[in-house]
Every structure is written in structure tokens, then in C-alpha cells.
mmCIF file of C-alpha atoms and ligand atoms in Angstrom:
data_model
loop_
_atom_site.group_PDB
_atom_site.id
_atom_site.type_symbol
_atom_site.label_atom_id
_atom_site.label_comp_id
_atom_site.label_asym_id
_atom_site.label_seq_id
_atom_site.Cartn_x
_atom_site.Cartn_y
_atom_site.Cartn_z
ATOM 1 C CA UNK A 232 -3.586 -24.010 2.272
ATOM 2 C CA UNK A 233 -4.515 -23.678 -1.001
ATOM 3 C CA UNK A 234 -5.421 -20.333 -2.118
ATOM 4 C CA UNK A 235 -7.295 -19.901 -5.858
ATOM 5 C CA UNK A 236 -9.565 -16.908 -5.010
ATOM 6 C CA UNK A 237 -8.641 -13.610 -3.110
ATOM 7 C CA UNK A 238 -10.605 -10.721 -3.033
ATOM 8 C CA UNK A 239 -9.080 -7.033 -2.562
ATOM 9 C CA UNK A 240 -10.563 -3.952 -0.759
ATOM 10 C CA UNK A 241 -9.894 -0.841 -2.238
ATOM 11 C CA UNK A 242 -9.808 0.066 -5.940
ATOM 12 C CA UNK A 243 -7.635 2.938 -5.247
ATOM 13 C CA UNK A 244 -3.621 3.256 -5.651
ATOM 14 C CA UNK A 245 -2.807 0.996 -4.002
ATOM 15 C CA UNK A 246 -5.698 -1.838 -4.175
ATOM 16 C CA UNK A 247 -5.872 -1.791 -8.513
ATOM 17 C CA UNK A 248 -2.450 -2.859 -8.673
ATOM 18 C CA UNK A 249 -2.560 -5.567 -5.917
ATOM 19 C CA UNK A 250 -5.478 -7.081 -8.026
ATOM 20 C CA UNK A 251 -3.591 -6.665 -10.783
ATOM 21 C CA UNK A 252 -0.488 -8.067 -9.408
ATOM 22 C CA UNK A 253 -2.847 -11.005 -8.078
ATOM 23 C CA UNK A 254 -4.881 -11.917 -11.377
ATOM 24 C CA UNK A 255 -1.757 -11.871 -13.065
ATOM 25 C CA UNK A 256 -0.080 -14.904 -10.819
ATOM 26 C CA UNK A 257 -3.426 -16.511 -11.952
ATOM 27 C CA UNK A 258 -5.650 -15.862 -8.622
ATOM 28 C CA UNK A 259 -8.957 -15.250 -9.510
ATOM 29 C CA UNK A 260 -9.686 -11.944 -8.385
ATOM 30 C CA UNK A 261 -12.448 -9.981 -7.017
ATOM 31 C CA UNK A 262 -12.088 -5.969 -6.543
ATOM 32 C CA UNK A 263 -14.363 -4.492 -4.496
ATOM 33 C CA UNK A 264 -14.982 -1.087 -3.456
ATOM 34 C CA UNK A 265 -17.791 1.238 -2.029
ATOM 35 C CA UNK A 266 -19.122 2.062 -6.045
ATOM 36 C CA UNK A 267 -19.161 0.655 -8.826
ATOM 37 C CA UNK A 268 -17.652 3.923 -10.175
ATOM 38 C CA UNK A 269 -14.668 2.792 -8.204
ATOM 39 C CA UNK A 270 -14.479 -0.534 -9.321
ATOM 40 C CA UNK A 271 -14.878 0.510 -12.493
ATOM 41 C CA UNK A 272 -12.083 3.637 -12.211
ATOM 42 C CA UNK A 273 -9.540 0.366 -10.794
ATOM 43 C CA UNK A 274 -10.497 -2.340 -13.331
ATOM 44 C CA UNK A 275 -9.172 0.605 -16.358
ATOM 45 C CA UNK A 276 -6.133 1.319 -14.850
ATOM 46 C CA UNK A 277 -5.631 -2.015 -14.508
ATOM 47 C CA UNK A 278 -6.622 -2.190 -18.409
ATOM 48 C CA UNK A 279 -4.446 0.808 -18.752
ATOM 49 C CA UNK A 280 -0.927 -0.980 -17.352
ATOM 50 C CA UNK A 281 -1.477 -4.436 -18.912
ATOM 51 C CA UNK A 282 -1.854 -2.328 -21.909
ATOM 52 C CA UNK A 283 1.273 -0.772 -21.740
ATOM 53 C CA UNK A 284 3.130 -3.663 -20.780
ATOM 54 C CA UNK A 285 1.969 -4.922 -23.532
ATOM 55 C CA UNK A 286 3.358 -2.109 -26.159
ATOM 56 C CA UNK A 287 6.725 -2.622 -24.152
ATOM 57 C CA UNK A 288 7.002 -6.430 -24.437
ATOM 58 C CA UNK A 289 6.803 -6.603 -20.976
ATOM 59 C CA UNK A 290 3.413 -8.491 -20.979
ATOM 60 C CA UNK A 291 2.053 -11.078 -23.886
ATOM 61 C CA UNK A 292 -1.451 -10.340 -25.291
ATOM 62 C CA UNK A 293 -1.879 -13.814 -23.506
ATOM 63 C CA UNK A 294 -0.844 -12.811 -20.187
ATOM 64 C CA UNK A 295 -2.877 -9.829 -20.885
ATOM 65 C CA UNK A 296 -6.370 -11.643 -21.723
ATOM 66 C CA UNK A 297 -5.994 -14.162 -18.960
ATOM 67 C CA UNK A 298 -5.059 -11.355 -16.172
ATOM 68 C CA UNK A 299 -8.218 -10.059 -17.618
ATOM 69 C CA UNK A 300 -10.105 -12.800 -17.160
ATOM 70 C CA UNK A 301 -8.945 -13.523 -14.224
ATOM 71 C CA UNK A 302 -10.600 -10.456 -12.792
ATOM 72 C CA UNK A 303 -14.236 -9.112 -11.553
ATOM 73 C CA UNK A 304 -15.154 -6.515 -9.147
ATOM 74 C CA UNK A 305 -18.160 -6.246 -6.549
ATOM 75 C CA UNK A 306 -19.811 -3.171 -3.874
ATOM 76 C CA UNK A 307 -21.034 -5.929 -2.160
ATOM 77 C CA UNK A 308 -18.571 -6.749 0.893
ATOM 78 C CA UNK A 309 -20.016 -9.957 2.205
ATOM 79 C CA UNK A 310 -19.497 -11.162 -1.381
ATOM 80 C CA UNK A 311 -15.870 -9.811 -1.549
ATOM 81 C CA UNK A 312 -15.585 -12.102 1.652
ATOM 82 C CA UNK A 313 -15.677 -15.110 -0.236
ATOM 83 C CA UNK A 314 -12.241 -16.303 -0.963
ATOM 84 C CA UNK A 315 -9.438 -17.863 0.534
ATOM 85 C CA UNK A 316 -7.146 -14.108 1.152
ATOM 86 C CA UNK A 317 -8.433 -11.101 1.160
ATOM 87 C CA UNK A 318 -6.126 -8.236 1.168
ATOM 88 C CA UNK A 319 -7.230 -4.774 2.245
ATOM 89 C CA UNK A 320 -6.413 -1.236 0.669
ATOM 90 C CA UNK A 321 -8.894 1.332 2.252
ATOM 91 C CA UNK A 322 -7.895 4.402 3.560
ATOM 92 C CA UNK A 323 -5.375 4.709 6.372
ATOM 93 C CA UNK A 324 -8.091 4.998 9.215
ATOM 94 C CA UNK A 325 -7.702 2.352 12.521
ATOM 95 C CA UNK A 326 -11.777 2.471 12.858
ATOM 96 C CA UNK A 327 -12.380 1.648 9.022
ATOM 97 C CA UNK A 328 -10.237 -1.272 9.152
ATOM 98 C CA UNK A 329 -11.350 -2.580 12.448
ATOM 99 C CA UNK A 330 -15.053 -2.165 11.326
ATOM 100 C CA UNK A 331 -14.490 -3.652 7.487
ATOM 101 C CA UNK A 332 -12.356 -7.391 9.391
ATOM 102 C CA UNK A 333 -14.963 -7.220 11.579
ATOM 103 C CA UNK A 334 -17.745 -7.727 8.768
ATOM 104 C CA UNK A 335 -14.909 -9.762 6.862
ATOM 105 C CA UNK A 336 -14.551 -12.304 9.812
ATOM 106 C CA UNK A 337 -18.464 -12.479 10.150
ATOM 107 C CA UNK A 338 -18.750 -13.728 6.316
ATOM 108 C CA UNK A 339 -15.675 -15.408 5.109
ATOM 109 C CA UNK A 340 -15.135 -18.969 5.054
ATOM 110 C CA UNK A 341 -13.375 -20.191 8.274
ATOM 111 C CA UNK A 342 -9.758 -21.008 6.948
ATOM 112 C CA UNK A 343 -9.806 -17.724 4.942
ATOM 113 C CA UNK A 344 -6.824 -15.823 5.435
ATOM 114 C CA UNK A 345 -7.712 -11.773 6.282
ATOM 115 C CA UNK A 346 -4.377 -9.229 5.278
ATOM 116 C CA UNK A 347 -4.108 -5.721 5.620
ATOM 117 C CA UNK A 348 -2.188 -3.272 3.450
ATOM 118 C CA UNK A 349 -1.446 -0.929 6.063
ATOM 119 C CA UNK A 350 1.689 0.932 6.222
ATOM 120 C CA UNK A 351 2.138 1.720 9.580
ATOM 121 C CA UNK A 352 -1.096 0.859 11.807
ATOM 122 C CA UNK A 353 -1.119 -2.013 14.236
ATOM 123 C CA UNK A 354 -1.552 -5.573 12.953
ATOM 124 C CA UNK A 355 -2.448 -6.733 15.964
ATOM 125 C CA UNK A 356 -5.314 -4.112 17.294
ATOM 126 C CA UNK A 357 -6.719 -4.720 13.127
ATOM 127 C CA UNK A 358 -6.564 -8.508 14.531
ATOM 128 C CA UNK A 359 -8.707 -8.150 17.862
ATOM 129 C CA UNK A 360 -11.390 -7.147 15.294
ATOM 130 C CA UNK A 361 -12.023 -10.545 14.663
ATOM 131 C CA UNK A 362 -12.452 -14.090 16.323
ATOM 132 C CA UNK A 363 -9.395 -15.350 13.929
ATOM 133 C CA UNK A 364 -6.144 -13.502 15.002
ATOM 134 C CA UNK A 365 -4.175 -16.423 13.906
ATOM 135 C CA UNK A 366 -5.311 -16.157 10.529
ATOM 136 C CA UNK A 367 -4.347 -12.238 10.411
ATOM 137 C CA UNK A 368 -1.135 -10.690 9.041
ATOM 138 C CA UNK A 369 -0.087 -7.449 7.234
ATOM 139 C CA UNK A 370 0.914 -7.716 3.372
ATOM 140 C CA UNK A 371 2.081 -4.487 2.960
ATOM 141 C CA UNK A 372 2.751 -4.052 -1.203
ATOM 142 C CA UNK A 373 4.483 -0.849 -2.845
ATOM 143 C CA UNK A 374 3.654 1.819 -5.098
ATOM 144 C CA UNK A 375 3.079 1.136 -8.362
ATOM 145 C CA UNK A 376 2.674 -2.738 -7.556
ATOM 146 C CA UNK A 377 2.772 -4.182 -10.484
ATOM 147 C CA UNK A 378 6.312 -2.929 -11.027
ATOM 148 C CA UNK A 379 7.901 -3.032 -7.408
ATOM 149 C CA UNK A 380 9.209 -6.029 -6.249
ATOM 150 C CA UNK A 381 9.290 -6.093 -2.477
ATOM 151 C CA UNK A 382 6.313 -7.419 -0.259
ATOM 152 C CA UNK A 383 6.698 -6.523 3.238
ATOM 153 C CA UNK A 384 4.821 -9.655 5.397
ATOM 154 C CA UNK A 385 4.049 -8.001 9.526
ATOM 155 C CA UNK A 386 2.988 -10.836 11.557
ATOM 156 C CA UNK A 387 1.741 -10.230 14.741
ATOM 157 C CA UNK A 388 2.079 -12.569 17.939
ATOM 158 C CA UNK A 389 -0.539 -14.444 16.861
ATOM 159 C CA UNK A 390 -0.190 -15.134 13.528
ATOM 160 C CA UNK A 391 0.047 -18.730 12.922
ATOM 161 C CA UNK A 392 3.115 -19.695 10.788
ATOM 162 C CA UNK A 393 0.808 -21.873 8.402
ATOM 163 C CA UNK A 394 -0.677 -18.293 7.611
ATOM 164 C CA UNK A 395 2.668 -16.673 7.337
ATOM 165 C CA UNK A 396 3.517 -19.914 4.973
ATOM 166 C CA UNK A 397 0.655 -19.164 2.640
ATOM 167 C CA UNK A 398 1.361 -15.376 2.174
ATOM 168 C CA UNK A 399 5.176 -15.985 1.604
ATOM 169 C CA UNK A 400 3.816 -18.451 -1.128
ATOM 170 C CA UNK A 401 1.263 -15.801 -3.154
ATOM 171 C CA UNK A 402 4.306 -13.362 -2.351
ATOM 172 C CA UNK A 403 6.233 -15.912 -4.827
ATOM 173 C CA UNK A 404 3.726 -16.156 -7.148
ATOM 174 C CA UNK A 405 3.189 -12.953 -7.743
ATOM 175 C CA UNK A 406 6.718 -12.790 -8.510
ATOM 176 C CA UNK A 407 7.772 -10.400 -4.789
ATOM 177 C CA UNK A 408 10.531 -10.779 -2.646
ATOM 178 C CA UNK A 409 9.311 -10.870 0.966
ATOM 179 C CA UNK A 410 10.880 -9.520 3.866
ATOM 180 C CA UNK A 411 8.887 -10.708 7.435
ATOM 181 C CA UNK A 412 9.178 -8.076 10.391
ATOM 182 C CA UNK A 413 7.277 -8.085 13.335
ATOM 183 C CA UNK A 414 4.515 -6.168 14.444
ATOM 184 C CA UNK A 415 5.812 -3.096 15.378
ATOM 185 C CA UNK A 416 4.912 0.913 14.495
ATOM 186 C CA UNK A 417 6.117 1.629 11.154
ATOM 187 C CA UNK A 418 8.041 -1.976 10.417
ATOM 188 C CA UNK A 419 10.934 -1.515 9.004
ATOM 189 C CA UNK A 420 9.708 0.167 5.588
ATOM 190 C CA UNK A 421 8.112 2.810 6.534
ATOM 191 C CA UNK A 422 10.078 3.816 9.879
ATOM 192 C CA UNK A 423 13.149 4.178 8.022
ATOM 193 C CA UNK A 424 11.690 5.711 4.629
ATOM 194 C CA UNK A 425 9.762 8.212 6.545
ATOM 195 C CA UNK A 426 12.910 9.375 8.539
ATOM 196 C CA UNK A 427 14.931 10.166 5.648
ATOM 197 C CA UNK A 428 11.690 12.059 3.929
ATOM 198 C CA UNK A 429 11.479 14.055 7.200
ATOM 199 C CA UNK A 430 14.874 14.966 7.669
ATOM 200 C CA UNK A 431 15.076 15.978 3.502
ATOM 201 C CA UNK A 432 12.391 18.321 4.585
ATOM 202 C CA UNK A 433 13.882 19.884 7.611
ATOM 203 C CA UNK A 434 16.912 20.559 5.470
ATOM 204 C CA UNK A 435 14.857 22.303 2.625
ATOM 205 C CA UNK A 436 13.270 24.278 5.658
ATOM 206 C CA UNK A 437 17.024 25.175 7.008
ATOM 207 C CA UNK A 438 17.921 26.400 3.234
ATOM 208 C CA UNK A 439 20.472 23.474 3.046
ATOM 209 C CA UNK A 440 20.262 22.647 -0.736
ATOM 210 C CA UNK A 441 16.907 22.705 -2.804
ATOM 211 C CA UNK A 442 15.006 19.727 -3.354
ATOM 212 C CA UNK A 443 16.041 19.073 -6.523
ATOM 213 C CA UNK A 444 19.812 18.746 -4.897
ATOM 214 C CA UNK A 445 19.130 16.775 -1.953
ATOM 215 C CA UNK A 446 16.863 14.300 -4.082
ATOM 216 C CA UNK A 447 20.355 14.117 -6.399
ATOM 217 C CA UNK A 448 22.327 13.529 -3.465
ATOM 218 C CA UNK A 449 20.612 10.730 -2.424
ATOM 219 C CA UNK A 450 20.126 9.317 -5.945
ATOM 220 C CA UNK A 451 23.852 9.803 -7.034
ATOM 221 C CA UNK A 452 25.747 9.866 -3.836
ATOM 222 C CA UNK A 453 23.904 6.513 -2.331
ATOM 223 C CA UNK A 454 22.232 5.216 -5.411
ATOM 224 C CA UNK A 455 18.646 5.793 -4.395
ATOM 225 C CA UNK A 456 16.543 4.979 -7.252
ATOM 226 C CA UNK A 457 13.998 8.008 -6.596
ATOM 227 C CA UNK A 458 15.227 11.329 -4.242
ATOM 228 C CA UNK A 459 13.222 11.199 -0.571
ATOM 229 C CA UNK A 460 11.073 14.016 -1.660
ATOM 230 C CA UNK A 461 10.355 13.009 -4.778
ATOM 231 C CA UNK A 462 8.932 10.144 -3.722
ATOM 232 C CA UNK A 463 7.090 12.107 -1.235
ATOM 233 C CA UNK A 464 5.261 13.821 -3.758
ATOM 234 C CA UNK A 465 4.656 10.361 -5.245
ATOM 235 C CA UNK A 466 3.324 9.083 -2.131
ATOM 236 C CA UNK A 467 1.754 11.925 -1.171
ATOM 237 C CA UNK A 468 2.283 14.842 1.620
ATOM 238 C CA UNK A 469 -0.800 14.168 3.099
ATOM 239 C CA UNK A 470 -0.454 10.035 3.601
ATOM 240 C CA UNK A 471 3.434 11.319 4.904
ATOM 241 C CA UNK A 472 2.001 13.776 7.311
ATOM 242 C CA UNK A 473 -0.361 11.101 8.469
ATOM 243 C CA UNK A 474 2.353 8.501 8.896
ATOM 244 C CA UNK A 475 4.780 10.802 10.905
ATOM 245 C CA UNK A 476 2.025 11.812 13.241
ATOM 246 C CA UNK A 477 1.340 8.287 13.898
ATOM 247 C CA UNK A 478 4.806 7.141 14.694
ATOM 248 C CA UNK A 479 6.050 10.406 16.429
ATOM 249 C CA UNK A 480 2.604 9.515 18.850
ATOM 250 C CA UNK A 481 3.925 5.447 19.145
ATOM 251 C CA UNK A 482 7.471 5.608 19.012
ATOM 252 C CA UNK A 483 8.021 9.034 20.862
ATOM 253 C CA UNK A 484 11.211 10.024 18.850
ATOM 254 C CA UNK A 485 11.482 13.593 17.103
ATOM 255 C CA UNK A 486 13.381 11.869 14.214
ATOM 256 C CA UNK A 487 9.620 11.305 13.317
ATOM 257 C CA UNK A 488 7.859 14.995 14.545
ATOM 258 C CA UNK A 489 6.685 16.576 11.241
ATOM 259 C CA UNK A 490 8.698 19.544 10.115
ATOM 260 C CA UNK A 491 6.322 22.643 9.725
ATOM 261 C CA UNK A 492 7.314 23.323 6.178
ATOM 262 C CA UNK A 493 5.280 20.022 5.587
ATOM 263 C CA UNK A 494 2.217 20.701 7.423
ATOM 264 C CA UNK A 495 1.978 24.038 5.839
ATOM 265 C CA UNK A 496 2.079 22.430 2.774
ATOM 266 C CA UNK A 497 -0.421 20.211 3.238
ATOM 267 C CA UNK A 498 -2.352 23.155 4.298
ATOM 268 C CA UNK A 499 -1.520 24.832 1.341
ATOM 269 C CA UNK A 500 -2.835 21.818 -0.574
ATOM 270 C CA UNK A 501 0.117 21.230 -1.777
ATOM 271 C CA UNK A 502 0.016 17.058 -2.042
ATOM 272 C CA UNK A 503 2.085 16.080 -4.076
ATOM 273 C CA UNK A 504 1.478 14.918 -7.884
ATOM 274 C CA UNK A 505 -2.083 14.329 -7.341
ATOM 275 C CA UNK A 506 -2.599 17.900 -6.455
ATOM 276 C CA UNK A 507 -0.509 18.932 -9.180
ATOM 277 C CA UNK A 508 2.341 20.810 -6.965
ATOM 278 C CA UNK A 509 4.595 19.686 -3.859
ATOM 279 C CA UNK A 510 8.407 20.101 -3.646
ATOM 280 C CA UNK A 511 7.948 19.895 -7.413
ATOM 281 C CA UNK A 512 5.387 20.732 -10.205
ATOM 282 C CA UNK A 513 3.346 18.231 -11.913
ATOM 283 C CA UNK A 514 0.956 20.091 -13.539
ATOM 284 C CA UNK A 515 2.127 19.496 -16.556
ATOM 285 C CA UNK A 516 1.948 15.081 -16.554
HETATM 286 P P1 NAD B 231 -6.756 5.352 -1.905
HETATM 287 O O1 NAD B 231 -7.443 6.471 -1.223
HETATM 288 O O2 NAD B 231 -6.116 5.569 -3.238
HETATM 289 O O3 NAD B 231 -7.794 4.141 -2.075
HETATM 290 C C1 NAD B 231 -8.606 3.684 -1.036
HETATM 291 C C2 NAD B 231 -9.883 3.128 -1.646
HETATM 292 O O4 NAD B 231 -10.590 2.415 -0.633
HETATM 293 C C3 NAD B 231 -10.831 4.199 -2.194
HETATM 294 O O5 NAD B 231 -11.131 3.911 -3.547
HETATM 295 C C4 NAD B 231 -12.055 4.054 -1.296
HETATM 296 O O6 NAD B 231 -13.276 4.317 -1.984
HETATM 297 C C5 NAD B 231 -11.956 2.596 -0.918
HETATM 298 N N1 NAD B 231 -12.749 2.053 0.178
HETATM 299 C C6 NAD B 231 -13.125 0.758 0.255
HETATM 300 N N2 NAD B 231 -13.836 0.538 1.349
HETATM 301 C C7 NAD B 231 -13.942 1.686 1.988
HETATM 302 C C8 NAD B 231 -14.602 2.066 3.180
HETATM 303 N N3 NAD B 231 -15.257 1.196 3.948
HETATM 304 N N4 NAD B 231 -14.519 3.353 3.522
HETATM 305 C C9 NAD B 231 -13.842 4.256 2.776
HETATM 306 N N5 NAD B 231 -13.214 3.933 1.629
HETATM 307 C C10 NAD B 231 -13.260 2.650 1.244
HETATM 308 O O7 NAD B 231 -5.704 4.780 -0.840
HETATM 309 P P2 NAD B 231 -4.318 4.010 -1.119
HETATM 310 O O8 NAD B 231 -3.234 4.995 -1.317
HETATM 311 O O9 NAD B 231 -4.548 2.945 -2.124
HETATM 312 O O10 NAD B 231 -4.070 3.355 0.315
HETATM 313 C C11 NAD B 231 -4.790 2.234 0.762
HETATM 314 C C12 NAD B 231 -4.033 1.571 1.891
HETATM 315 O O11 NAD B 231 -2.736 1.180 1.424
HETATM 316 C C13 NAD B 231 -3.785 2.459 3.106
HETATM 317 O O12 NAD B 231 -3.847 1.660 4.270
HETATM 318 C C14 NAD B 231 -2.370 2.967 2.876
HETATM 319 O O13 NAD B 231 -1.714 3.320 4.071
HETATM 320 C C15 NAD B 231 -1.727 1.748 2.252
HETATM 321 N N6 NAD B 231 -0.535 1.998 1.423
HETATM 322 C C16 NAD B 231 -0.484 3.061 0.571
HETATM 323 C C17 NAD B 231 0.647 3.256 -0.234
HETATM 324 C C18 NAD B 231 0.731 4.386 -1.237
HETATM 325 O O14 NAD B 231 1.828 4.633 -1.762
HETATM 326 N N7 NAD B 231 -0.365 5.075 -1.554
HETATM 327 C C19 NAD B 231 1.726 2.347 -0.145
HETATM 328 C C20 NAD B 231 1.619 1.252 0.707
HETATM 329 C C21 NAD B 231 0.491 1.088 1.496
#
């Protein structure tokens, strides 16, 4: 299959940098989002990285111009459905997706392959939206994406391997490793990552070691690039909340039952660096 355009739902975290990530292998690329605010907001950060790469001599002014050019952005969905992928980043909701693949399926060309960013919701139920479950498959990128290098492909039963083929190939060309798992609560990312962010909790609840300590541990003692809490202020308290909730509910385990320190928290507002204060303070970057 040969893929030139994809389009990419979201302009938020998450969906700027797969654009990014994607005009950069040379896709042309289409960001869409519910304003053009939001479009807008996404096409400057994007701006904003290929900028710095730039002043690192990580990116050429050539790269940079032709990512650029590479790119456009739409609030018009049925128009986002015109290319040959389209990879979603809207919020974490089951209904939202199901409702956005369902317009998707109605309006995209036939052999257009339809991905979802999720990081822990069913593949398949996201598939039964539409009348092309073989052409369905998670591609499930990292934060910041245009700097981590794993892609982390979920097929579900249906997924044809000719669509499987075609992601693994834009994984390559937008220079990701991918790692296929199957269609299962949490793959294997975010079961395991959201185990060890739990637990680090738990033991800042029991007074084990601060945060600071137990992030050290893990970055020291088991060369972790980034401490488990850390990251979940990166991340986000509220997206971890969400994503323990919805695997303690579909996997039944209390490795995954959400520690009361972090619901308080979230309570608290306390979300991480986008709120300016979680198990550390940001409010001064
Ligand atoms: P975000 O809130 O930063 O961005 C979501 C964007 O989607 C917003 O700009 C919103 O306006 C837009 N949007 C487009 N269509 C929408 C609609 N119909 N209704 C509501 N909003 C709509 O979210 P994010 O952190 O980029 O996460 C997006 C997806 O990526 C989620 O499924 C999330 O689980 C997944 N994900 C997030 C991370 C992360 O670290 N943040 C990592 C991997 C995967």
C-alpha cells in the first residue's frame, strides 16, 4: 500500500508531534482538530521543536522547511478523512473514538488505513465502529514524539497483516522501532509502566523514601532514564488515574487499584507539570 498522505486527529500532546514526526519522514500531513485555535496552538509547537532542533544541529534548515511544507491543518473532519492513514490523538474517551472512526469510515477512501493512539482502550471495540476492521490497528507513539523512538503497533484479531505491513513501514520511516502486541488491556507499555508508577506511589504513601529517592532508585539502581513519578508528572496524574481505573476494571488485579494518595491529588489539582505541582514543582519551567 502506498501511503503519501495521512491525516492526524488531535493537535494536542500527543497529536503535534505525531504530525511532526510524520511530515518529517516526508508524508504530507494534515492536522486537524475541533478549532482552528488548536490547529494553530499544534502547527507552533511544531514550529517551536524544528526550531530547536535546528539551533542543536539536530535538524537542517532543509529538513526544517520541507517538514514545514509538508504540513497543513483542517476543523473539517470529512476533509481530514482524505488520506491513506489517519492516526488519532483525541482525548482518552471510548465514545469519542467510536463516534470520530465512525465518521472516518463513512468518508475515507476505501483502502485507507484508520489507527488509534490510544494507550490502553480496546482496539477492537474502536474497530466495530466501522465496516473496515481489517484495516484498523493501534499506533500507539510516546511522549515527546519527535524524540522517542519506540512505536507500539496493537493489532486486533482482525487486522489484516497487509495493514500491519504498512504501519511497520511508516514506523521505519519515521525513523521508530516497533514492537507488535496484541490486543489486550494496557499492551505491554502501559500495563507494565503503570504498575511501577502505582506501586512508587503506594510507597511515597507508606513513607518509604520521598519521591525524589525512589525516582533515583530507579534511575541509578536499574538505569531508568526518567524516575516512575517523574514521568508521572510528565504524563500527567490525571491521564494515570484514568489508565489505572481502566485496567484495575479489565484486568481485575490490585497491582493496578489506584493508591489514594493519587486520587487525592488529582483532587487537589495537583496534575502534574501542566498544573504546575505533582510529586514535584514546576512552577518555575
Ligand atoms: P490532549 O488533550 O493533549 O489532546 C487531545 C486533542 O484532541 C485536543 O486538542 C482536543 O481539542 C482534540 N480533539 C480532536 N477531536 C476531538 C473531539 N471530537 N472531541 C474532543 N477533543 C477533540 O491529549 P493527548 O495527551 O495528546 O492524548 C491523546 C491520545 O493519545 C489519548 O488517547 C491518549 O491516551 C493518548 N496518549 C497520550 C500520551 C501522553 O503522554 N499524553 C501518550 C501516549 C498516548
Amino acid at each position: 500500500m502506498d501511503i503519501q498522505r495521512i491525516s492526524v486527529l488531535g493537535a494536542g500532546t500527543m497529536g503535534h508531534g505525531i504530525a511532526q514526526v510524520a511530515a518529517q519522514a516526508g508524508y504530507r500531513t494534515t492536522l486537524y482538530d475541533i478549532e482552528a485555535t488548536l490547529t494553530q496552538a499544534g502547527l507552533d509547537r511544531i514550529t517551536a521543536n524544528l526550531d530547536k532542533g535546528v539551533a542543536r544541529g539536530k535538524v537542517t534548515e532543509d529538513q526544517r522547511l520541507n517538514t514545514l511544507g509538508n504540513l497543513s491543518a483542517t476543523t473539517d473532519l470529512e476533509d481530514a478523512a482524505q488520506a491513506e492513514l489517519v492516526i488519532e490523538a483525541i482525548p482518552e474517551r471510548l465514545d469519542l473514538k467510536r463516534e470520530v472512526f465512525g465518521t472516518l469510515d463513512a468518508h475515507a477512501p476505501d483502502d485507507c488505513i484508520l489507527a488509534s493512539n490510544t494507550s490502553s482502550l480496546s482496539i477492537a471495540e474502536i474497530a466495530a465502529a466501522t465496516r473496515r476492521p481489517a484495516q484498523i490497528l493501534g499506533m500507539h507513539f510516546f511522549n515527546p514524539v519527535h524524540i522517542m523512538a519506540l512505536l507500539e503497533i496493537v493489532v486486533h484479531e482482525g487486522t489484516a497483516d497487509a495493514t500491519l505491513a504498512a504501519a511497520r513501514d511508516v514506523a521505519e520511516k519515521m525513523n521508530k522501532t516497533s514492537i507488535v502486541v496484541r490486543d489486550v488491556p494496557g499492551f505491554a507499555t502501559s500495563r507494565l509502566g503503570i504498575v511501577l508508577g502505582l506501586e512508587a506511589m503506594r510507597m511515597v504513601e507508606q513513607g518509604v523514601a520521598s519521591a525524589e529517592d525512589i525516582d533515583t532508585a530507579m534511575e541509578l539502581g536499574y538505569r531508568h532514564p526518567m524516575g516512575p513519578l517523574k514521568l508521572t508528572d510528565l504524563v500527567g496524574l490525571d491521564v494515570r488515574l484514568g489508565i489505572a481505573e481502566y485496567l484495575h476494571e479489565q484486568l481485575g488485579s490490585d497491582a493496578f487499584e489506584p493508591p489514594t494518595l493519587l486520587r487525592k491529588m488529582v483532587e487537589d489539582g495537583k496534575l502534574g507539570k501542566k498544573s504546575g505541582r505533582g510529586f514535584y514543582d514546576w512552577s518555575e519551567d
